C-alpha positions as MATLAB code, in Angstrom:
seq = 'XXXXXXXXXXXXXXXXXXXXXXXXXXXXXXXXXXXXXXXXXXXXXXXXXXXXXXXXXXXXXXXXXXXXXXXXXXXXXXXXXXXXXXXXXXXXXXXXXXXXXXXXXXXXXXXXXXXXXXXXXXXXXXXXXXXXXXXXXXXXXXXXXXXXXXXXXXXXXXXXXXXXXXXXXXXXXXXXXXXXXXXXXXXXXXXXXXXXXXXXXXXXXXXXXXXXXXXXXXXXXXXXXXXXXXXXXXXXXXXXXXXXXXXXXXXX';
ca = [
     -47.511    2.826   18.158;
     -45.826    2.913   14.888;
     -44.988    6.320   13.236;
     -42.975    7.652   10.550;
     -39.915    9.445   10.636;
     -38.684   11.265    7.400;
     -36.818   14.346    8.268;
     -34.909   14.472   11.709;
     -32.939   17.736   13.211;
     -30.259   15.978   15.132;
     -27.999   18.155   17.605;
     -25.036   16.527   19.303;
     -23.409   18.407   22.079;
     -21.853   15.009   24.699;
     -18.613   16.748   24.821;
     -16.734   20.580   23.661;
     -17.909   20.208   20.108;
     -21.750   21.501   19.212;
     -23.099   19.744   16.333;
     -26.312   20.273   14.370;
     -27.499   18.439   11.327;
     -31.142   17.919    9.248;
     -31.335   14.615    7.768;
     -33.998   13.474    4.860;
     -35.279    9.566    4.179;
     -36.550    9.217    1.215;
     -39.696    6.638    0.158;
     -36.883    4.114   -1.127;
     -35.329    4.648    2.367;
     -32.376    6.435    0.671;
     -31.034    9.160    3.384;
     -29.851   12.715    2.329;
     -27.953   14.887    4.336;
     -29.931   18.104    4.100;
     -27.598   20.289    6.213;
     -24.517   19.963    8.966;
     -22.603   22.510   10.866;
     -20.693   22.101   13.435;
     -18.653   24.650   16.371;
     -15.343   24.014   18.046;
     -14.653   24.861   21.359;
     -10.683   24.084   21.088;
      -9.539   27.682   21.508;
     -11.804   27.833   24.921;
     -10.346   25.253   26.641;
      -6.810   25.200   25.137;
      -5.400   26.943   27.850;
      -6.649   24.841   30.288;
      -4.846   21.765   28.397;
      -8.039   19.881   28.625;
     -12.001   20.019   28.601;
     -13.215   22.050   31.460;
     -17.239   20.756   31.491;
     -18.488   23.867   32.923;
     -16.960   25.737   29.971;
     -18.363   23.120   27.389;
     -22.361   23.654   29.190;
     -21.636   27.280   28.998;
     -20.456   27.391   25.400;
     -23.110   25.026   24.003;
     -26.104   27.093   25.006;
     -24.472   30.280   23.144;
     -23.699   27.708   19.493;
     -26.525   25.374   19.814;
     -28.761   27.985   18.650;
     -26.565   29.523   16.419;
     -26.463   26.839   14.825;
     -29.956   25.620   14.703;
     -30.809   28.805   12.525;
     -27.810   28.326    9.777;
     -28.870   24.296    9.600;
     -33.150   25.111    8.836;
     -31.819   28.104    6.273;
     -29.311   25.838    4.467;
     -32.024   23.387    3.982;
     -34.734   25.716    3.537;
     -37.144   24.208    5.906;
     -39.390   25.053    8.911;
     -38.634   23.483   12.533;
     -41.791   22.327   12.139;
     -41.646   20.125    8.843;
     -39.386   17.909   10.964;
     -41.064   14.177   11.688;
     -38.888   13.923   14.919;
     -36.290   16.072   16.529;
     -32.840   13.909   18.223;
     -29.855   14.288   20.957;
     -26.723   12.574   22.205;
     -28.391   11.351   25.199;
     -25.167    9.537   26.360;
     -22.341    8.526   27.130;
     -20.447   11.928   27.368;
     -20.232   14.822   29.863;
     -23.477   15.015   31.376;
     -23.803   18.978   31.759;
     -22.912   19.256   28.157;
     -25.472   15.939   27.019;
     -27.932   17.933   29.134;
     -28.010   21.022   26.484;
     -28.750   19.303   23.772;
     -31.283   17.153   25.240;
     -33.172   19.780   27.047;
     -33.233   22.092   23.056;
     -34.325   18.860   21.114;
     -37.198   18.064   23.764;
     -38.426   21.670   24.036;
     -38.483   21.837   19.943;
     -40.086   18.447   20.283;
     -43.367   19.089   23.007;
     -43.684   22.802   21.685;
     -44.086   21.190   17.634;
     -45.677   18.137   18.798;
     -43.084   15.427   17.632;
     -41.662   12.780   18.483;
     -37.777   12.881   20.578;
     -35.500   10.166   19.749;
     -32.346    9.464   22.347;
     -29.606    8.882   20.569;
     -26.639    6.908   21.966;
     -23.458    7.883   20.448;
     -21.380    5.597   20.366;
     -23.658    3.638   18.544;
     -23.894    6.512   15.921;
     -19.884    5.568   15.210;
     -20.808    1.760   15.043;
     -23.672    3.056   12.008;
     -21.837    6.190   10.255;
     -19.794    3.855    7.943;
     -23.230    2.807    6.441;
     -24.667    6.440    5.858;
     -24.511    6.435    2.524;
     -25.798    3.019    1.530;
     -29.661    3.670    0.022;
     -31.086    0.641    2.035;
     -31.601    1.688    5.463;
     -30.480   -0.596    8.214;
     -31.625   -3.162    6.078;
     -27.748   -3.043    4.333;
     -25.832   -2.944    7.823;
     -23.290   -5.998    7.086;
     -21.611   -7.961   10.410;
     -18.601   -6.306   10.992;
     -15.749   -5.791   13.844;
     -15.356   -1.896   15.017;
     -13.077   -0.243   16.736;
     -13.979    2.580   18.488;
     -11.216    5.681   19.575;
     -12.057    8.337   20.970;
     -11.028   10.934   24.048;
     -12.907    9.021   26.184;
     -13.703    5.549   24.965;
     -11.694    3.128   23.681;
     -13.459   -0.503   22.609;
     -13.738   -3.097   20.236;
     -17.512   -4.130   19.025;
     -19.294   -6.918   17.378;
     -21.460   -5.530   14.813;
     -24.331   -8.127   13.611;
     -26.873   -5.603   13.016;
     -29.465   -2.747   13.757;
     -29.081   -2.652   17.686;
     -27.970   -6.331   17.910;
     -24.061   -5.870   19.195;
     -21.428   -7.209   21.432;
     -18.848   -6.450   23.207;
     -15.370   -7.590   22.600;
     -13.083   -5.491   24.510;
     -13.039   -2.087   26.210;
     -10.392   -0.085   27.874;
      -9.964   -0.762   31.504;
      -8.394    2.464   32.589;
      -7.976    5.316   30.390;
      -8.674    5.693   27.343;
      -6.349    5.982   24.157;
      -7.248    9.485   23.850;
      -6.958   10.401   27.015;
      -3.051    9.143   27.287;
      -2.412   11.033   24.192;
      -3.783   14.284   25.939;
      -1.944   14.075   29.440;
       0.769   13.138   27.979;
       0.965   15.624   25.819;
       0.758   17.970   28.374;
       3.587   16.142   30.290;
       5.811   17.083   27.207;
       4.720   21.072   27.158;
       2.340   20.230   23.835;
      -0.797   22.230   22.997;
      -4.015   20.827   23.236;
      -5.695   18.926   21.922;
      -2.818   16.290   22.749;
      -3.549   13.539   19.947;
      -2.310   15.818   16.484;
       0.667   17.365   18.488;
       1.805   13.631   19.424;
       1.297   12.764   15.332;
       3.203   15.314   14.244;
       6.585   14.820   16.094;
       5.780   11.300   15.833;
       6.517   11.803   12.307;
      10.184   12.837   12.738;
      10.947   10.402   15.969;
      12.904    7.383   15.931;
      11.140    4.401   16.887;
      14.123    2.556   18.522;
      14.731    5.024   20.816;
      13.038    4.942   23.514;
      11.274    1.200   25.246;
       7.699    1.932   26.372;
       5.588   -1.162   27.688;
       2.612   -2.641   25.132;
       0.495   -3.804   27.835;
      -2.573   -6.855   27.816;
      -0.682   -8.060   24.385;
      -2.899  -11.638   25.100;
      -6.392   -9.878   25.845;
      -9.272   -8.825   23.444;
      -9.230   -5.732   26.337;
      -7.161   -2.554   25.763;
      -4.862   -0.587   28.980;
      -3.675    2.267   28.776;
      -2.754    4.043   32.086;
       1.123    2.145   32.444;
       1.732    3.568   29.490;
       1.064    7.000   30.975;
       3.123    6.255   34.037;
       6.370    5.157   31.832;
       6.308    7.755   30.072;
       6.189   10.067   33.096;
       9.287    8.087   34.976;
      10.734    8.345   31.358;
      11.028   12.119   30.916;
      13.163   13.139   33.892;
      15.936   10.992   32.787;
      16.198   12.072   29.296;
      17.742   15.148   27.424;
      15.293   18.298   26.528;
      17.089   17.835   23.082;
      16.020   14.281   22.659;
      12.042   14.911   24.172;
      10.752   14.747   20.674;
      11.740   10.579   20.604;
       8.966   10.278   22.896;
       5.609   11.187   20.945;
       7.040    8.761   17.822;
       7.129    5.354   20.814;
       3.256    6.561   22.393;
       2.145    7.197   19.042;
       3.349    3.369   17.849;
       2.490    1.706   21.317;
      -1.174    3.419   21.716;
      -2.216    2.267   17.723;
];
């Protein structure tokens, strides 16, 4: 059955960070961003030097709503002028995905619309193309790369839901080494900015850290990890801040 969908309330909660956002089509399929707000969880799981999921769950049920309400009075609508309500059905944490999926169905049976799964990662393949006033319609072919905490992979773009798969990661991903090795070094969290900003002051000749699957459209990143740990015993305290600038350039 074939129905229309012109204003969507979107949340996004796959990992720490809750995300709501109402977003308008307009008859020339030209798409407006009618409102976005968004609620770290950073501080909550800093001093754990990582996500804890339970936390994350916990944490979305007390923004998501929050949220909800600034998001329908920044746009100055009704939940129930929205065509369809969305979720992050996946990949991600799957006590966190569950939040946002359970709010977005219950707003969806209780106002009699229509839920739309949304998979994330294809969200980052389309978000370049936001602002272009043809719809999918102006998607061009393209080659994306995709880094994140938890994925790391490189994507044939052709079109609307038509994409391949070039490479992936097949251990951790590139945001992942960046976080534990972060906290290898006594960095805060999350890992990635501390890393880029004694990266900026390191000296890339110090220190030799492997660059591994150099002929392979795939991506590794665990051996990296492991040097790095065998590295740090046998340097000076003075000279730890070498290390971030080699990850930094071996990892991008």
């Amino acid at each position: 059955m074939l129905f229309v969908v012109k204003t969507v309330l979107a949340l996004e909660t796959s990992c720490d960070e809750t995300a709501v956002a109402i977003l308008r089509a307009g008859d020339d399929r030209s798409k407006e961003l009618l409102a976005s707000e968004i609620a770290s969880q950073v501080a909550a799981h800093e001093k754990f030097g990582g996500i804890v999921p339970e936390i994350a769950s916990r944490n979305h049920l007390i923004y998501a709503p929050q949220l909800l309400g600034r998001v329908v009075t920044a746009a100055r609508i009704d939940f129930s002028e929205a065509d369809a309500f969305a979720a992050t059905s996946g990949p991600g944490l799957a006590s966190s995905l569950m939040i946002g999926a359970s709010i977005a169905k219950g707003l969806a049976i209780g106002f009699g619309k229509t839920y739309i799964a949304i998979n994330h990662l294809e969200g980052h393949l389309l978000s370049p193309f936001f602002h272009g006033a043809d719809g999918g319609e102006q998607i061009k072919p393209n080659v994306s790369l995709i880094v994140s905490g938890g994925h790391t992979m490189s994507v044939l773009v052709r079109g609307l839901t038509d994409y391949e798969l070039i490479g992936r990661t097949v251990d951790d991903a590139a945001g992942e080494a960046f976080d534990k090795v972060a906290k290898m070094l006594g960095l805060g969290y999350p890992g990635g900015p501390e890393i880029e900003k004694r990266a900026r002051v390191g000296d890339s000749n110090r220190f030799d850290l492997p660059r591994s699957m150099r002929d392979s459209e795939n991506f590794s990143f665990s051996g990296l990890k492991t040097a790095v740990r065998y590295l740090l015993p046998k340097i000076e305290e003075r000279r730890l801040t070498q290390a971030p600038y080699k990850l930094d350039e071996r990892v991008l």
